[in-house]
CSV table of N, CA, C and O in Angstrom, one decimal:
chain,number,residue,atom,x,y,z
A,1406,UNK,N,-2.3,4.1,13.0
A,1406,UNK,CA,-1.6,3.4,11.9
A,1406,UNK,C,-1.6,4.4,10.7
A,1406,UNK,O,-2.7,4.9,10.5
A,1407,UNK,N,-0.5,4.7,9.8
A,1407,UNK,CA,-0.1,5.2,8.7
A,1407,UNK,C,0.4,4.3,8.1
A,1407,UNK,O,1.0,3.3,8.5
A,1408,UNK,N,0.2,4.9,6.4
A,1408,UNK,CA,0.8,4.0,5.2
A,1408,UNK,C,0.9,5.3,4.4
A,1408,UNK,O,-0.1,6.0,4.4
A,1409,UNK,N,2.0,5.6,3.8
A,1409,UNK,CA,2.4,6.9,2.8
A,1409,UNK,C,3.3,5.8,1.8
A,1409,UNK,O,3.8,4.7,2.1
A,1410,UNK,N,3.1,6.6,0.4
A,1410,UNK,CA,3.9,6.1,-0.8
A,1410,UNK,C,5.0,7.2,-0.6
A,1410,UNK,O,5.0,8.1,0.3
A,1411,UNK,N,6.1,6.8,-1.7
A,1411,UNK,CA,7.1,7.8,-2.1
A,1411,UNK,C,8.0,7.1,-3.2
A,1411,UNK,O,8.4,5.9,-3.0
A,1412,UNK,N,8.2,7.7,-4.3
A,1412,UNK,CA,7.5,9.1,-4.2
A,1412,UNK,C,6.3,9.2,-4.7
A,1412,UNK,O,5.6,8.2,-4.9
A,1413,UNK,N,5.9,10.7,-4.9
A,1413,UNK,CA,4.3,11.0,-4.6
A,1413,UNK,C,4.2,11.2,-6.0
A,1413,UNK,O,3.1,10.9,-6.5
A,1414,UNK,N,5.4,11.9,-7.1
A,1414,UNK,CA,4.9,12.1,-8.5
A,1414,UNK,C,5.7,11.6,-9.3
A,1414,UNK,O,6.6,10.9,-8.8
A,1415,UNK,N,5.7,11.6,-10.8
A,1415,UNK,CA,6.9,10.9,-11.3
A,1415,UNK,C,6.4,10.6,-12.7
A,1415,UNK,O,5.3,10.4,-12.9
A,1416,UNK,N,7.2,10.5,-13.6
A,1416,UNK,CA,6.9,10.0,-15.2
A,1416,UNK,C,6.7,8.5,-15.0
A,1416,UNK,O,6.6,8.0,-13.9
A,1417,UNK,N,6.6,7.8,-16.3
A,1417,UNK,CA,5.9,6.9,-16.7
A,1417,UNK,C,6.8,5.9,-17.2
A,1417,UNK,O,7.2,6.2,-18.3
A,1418,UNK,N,7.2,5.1,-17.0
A,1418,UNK,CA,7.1,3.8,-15.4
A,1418,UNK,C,7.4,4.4,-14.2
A,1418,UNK,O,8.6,4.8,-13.9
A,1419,UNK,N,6.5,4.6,-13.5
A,1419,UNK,CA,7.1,5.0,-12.1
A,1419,UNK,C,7.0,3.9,-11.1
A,1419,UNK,O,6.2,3.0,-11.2
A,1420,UNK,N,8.3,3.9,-10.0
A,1420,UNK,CA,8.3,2.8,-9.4
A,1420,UNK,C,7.9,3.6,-7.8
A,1420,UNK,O,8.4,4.8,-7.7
A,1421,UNK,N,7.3,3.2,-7.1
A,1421,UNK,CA,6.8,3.8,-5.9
A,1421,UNK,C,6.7,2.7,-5.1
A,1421,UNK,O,6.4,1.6,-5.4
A,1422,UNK,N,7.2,3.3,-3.6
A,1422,UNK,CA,7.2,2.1,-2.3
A,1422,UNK,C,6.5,2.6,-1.5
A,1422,UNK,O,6.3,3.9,-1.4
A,1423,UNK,N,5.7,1.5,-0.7
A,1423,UNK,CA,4.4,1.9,-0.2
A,1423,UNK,C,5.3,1.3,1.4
A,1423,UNK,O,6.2,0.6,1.3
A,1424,UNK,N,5.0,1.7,2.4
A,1424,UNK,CA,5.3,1.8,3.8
A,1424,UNK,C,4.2,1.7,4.9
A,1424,UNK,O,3.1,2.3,4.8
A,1425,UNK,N,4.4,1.3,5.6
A,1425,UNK,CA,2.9,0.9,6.9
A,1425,UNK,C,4.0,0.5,7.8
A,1425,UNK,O,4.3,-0.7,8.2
A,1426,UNK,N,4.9,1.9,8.0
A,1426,UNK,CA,5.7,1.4,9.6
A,1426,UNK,C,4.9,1.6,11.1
A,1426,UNK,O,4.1,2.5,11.5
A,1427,UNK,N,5.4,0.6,11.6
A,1427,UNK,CA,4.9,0.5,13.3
A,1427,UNK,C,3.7,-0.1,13.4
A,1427,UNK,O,3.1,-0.1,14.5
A,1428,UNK,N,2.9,-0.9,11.8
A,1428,UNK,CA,1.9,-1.3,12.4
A,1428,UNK,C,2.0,-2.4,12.4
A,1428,UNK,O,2.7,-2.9,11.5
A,1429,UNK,N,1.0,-3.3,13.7
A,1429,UNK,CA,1.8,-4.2,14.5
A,1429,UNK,C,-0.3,-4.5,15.1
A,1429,UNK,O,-1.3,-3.8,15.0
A,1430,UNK,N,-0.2,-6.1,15.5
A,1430,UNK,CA,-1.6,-6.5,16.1
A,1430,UNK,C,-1.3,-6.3,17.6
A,1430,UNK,O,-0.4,-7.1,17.8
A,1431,UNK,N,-1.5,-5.6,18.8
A,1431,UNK,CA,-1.7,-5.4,19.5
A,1431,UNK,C,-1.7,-6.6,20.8
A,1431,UNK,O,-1.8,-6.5,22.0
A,1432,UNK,N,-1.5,-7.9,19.9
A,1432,UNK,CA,-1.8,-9.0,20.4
A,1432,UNK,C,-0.9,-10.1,20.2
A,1432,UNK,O,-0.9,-11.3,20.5
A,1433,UNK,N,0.4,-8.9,19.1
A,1433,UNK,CA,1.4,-9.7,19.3
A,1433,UNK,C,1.2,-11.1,17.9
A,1433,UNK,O,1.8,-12.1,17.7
A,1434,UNK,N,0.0,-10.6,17.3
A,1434,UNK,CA,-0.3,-11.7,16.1
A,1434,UNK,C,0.2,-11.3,14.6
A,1434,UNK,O,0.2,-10.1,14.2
A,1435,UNK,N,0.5,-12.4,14.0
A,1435,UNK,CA,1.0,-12.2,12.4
A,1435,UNK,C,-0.2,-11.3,12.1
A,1435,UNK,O,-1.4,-11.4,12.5
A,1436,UNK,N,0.4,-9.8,10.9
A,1436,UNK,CA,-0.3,-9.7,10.4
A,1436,UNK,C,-0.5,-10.1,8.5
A,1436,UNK,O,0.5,-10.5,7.9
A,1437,UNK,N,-1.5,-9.9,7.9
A,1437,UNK,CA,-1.6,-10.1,6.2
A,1437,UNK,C,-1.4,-8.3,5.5
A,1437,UNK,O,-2.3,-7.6,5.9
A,1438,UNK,N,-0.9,-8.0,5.0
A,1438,UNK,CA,-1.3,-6.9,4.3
A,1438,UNK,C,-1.8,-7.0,3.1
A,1438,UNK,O,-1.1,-7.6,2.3
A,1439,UNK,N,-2.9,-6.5,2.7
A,1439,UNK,CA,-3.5,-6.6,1.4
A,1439,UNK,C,-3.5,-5.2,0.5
A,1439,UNK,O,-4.3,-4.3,0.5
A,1440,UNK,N,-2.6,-5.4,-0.3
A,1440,UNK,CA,-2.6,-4.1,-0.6
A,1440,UNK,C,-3.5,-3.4,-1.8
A,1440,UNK,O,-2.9,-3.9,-2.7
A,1441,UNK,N,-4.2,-2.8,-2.3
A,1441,UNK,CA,-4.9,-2.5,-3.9
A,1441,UNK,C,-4.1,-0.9,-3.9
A,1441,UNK,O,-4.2,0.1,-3.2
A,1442,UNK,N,-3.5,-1.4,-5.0
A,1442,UNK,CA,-2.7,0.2,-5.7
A,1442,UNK,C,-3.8,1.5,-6.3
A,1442,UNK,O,-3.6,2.6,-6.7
A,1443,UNK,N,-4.6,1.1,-6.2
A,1443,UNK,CA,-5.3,2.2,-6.9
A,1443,UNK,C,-5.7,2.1,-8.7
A,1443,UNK,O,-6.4,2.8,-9.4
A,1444,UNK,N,-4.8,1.0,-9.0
A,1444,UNK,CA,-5.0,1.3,-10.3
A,1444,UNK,C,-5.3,-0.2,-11.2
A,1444,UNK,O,-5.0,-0.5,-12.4
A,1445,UNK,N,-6.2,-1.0,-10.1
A,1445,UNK,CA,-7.0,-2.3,-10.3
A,1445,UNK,C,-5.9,-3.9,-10.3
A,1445,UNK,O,-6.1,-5.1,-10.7
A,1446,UNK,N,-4.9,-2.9,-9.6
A,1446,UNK,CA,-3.6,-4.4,-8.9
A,1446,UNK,C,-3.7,-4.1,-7.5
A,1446,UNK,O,-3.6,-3.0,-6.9
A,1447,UNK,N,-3.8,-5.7,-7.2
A,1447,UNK,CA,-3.7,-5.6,-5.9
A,1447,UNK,C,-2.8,-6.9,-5.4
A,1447,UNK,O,-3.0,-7.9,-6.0
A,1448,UNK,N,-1.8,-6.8,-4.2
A,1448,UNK,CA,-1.1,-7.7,-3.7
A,1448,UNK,C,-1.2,-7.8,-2.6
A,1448,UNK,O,-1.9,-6.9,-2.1
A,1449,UNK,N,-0.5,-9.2,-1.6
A,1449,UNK,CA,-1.0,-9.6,-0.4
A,1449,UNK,C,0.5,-9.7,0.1
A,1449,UNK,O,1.2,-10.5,-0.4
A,1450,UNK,N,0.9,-9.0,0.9
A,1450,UNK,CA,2.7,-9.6,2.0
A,1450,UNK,C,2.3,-10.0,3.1
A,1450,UNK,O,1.4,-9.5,3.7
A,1451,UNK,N,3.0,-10.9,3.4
A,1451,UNK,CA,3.1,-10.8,5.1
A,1451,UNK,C,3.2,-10.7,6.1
A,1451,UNK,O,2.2,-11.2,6.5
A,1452,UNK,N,4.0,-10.4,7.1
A,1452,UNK,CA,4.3,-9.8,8.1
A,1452,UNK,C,5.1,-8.5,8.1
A,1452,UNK,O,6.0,-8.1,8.8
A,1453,UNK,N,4.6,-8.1,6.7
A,1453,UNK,CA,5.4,-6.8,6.6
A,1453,UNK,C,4.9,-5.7,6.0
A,1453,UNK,O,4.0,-6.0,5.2
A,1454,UNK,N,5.2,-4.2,6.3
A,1454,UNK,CA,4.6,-3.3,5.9
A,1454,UNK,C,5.3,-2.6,4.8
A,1454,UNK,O,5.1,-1.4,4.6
A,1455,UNK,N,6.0,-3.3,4.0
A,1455,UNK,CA,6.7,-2.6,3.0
A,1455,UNK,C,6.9,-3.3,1.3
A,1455,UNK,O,7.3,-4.4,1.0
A,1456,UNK,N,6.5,-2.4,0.5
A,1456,UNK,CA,6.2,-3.0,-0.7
A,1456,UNK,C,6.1,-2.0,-2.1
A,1456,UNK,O,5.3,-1.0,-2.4
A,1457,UNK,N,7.2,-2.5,-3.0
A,1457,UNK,CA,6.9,-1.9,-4.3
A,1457,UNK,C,6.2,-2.1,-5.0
A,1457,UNK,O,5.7,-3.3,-5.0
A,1458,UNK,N,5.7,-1.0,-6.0
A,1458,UNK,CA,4.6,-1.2,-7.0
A,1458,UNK,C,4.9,-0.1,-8.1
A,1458,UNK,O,5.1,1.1,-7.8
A,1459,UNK,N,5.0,-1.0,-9.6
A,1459,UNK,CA,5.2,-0.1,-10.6
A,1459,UNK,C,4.2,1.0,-11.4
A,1459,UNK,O,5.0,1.5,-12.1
A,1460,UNK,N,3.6,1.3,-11.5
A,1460,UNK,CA,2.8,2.0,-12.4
A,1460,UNK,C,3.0,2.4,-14.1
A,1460,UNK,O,4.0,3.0,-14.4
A,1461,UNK,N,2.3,2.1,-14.8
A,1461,UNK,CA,2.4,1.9,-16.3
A,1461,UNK,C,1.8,2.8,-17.0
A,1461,UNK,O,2.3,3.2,-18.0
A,1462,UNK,N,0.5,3.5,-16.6
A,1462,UNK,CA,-0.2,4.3,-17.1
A,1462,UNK,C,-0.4,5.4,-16.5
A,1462,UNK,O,-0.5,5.3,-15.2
A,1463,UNK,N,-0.5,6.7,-17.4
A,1463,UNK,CA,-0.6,8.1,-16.3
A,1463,UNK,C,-1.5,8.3,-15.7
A,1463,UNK,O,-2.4,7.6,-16.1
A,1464,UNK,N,-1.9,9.2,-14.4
A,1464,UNK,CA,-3.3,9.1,-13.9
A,1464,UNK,C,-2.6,9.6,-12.1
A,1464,UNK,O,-1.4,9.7,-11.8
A,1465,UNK,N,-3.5,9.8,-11.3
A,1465,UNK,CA,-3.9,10.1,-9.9
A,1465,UNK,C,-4.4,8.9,-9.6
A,1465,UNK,O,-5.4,8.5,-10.2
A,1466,UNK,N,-3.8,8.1,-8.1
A,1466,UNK,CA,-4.0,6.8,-7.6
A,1466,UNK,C,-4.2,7.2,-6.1
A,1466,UNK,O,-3.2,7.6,-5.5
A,1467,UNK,N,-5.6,6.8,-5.7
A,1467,UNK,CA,-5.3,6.5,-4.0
A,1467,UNK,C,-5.2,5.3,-4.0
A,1467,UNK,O,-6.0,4.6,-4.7
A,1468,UNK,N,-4.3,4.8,-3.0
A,1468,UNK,CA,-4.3,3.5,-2.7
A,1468,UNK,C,-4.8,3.2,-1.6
A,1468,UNK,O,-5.2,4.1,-0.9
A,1469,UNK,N,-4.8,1.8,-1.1
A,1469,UNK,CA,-5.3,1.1,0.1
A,1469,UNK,C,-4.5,0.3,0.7
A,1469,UNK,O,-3.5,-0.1,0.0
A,1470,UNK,N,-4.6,-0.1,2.0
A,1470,UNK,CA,-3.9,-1.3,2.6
A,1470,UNK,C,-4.9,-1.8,3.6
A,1470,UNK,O,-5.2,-1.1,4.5
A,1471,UNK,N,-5.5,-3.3,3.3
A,1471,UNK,CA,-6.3,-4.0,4.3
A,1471,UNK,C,-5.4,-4.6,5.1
A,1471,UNK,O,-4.5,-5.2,4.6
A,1472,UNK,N,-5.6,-4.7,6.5
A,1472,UNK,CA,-5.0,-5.5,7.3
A,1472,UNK,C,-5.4,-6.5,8.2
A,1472,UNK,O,-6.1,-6.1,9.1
A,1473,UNK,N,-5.1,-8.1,8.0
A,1473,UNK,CA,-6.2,-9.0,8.4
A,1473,UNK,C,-4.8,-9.7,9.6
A,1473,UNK,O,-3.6,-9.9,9.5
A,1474,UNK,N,-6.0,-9.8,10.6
A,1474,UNK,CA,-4.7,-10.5,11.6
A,1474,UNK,C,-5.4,-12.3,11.8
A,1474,UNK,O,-6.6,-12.5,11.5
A,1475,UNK,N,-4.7,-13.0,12.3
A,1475,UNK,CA,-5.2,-14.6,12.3
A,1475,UNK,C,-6.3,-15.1,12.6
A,1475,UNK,O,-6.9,-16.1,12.2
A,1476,UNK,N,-6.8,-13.8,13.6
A,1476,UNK,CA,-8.4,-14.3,14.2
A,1476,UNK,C,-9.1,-13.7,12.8
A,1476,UNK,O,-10.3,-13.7,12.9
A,1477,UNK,N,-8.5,-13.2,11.3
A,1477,UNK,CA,-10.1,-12.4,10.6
A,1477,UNK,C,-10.3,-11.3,10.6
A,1477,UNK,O,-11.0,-10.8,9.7
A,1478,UNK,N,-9.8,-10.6,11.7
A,1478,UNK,CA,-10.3,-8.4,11.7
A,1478,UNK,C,-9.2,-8.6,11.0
A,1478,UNK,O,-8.1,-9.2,11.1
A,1479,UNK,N,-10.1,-7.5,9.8
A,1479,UNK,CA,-10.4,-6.2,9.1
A,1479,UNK,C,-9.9,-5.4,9.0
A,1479,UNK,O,-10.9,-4.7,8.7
A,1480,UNK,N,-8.8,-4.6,9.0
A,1480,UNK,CA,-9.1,-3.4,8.8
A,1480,UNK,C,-8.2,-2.7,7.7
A,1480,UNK,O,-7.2,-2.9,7.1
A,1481,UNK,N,-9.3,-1.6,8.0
A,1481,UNK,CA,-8.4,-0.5,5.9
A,1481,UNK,C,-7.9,0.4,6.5
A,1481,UNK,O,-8.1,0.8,7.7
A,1482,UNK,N,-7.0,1.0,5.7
A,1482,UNK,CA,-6.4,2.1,6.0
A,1482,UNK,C,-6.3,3.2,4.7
A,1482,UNK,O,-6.2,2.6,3.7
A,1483,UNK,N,-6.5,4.3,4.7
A,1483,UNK,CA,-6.3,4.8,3.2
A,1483,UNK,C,-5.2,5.6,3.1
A,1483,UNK,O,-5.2,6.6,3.9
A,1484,UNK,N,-4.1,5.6,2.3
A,1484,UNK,CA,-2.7,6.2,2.5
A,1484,UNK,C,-3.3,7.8,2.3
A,1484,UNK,O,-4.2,8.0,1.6
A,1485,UNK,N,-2.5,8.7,3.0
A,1485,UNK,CA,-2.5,10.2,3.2
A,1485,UNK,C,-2.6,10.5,1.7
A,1485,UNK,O,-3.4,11.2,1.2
A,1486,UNK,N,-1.6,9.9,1.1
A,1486,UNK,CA,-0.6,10.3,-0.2
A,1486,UNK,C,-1.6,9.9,-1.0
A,1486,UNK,O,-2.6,9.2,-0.7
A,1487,UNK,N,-1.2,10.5,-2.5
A,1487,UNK,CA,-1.9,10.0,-4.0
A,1487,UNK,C,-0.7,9.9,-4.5
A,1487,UNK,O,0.2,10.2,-3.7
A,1488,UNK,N,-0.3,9.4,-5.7
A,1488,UNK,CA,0.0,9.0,-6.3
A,1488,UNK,C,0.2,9.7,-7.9
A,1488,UNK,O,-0.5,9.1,-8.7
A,1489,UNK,N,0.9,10.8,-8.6
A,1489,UNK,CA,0.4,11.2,-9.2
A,1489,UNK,C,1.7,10.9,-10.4
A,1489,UNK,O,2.9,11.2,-10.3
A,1490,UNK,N,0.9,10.1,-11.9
A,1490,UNK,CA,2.0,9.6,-12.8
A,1490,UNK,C,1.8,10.2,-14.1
A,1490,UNK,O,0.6,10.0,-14.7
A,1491,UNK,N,3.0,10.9,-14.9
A,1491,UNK,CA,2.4,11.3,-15.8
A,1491,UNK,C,3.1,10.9,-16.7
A,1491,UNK,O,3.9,10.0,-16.4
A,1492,UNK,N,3.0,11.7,-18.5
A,1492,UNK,CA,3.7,11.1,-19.3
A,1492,UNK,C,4.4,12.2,-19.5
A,1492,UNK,O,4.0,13.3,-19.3
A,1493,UNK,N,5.7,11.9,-20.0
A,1493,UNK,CA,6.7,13.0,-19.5
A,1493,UNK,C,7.5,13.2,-21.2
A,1493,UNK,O,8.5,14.0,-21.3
């Protein structure tokens, strides 16, 4: 499983889409994405791996995506990518 943002740099509001194509529960079960941006917001979608997020302040962000399927597992993923926002 992979999750990359794009874009990766950008002035200030930057809008960046976060991506987790192909992942899928093995079992054929809904999954939750939980996402935490890196920069102390975090949002929850559902059966989907795709999602914007603005950024407000300059700074280097890794983000995260937890993925919980109906039985309760767990799991993190940490995106390849950072995030990098400046003031321009």
């Amino acid at each position: 499983v992979m999750a990359t943002a794009n874009p990766k740099a950008g002035g200030v509001p930057l809008a960046v889409s976060f991506r987790s194509d192909g992942t899928y529960d093995p079992e054929g079960k809904n999954l939750r994405f939980m996402w935490n941006f890196g920069d102390g917001t975090k949002q929850v979608t559902g059966n989907t791996g795709f999602i914007y997020h603005r950024y407000t302040k300059p700074g280097i962000y890794v983000s995260s995506v937890y993925l919980r399927n109906v039985d309760g597992c767990v799991y993190e993923i940490k995106l390849i990518d950072t995030v990098r926002v400046e003031n321009i």
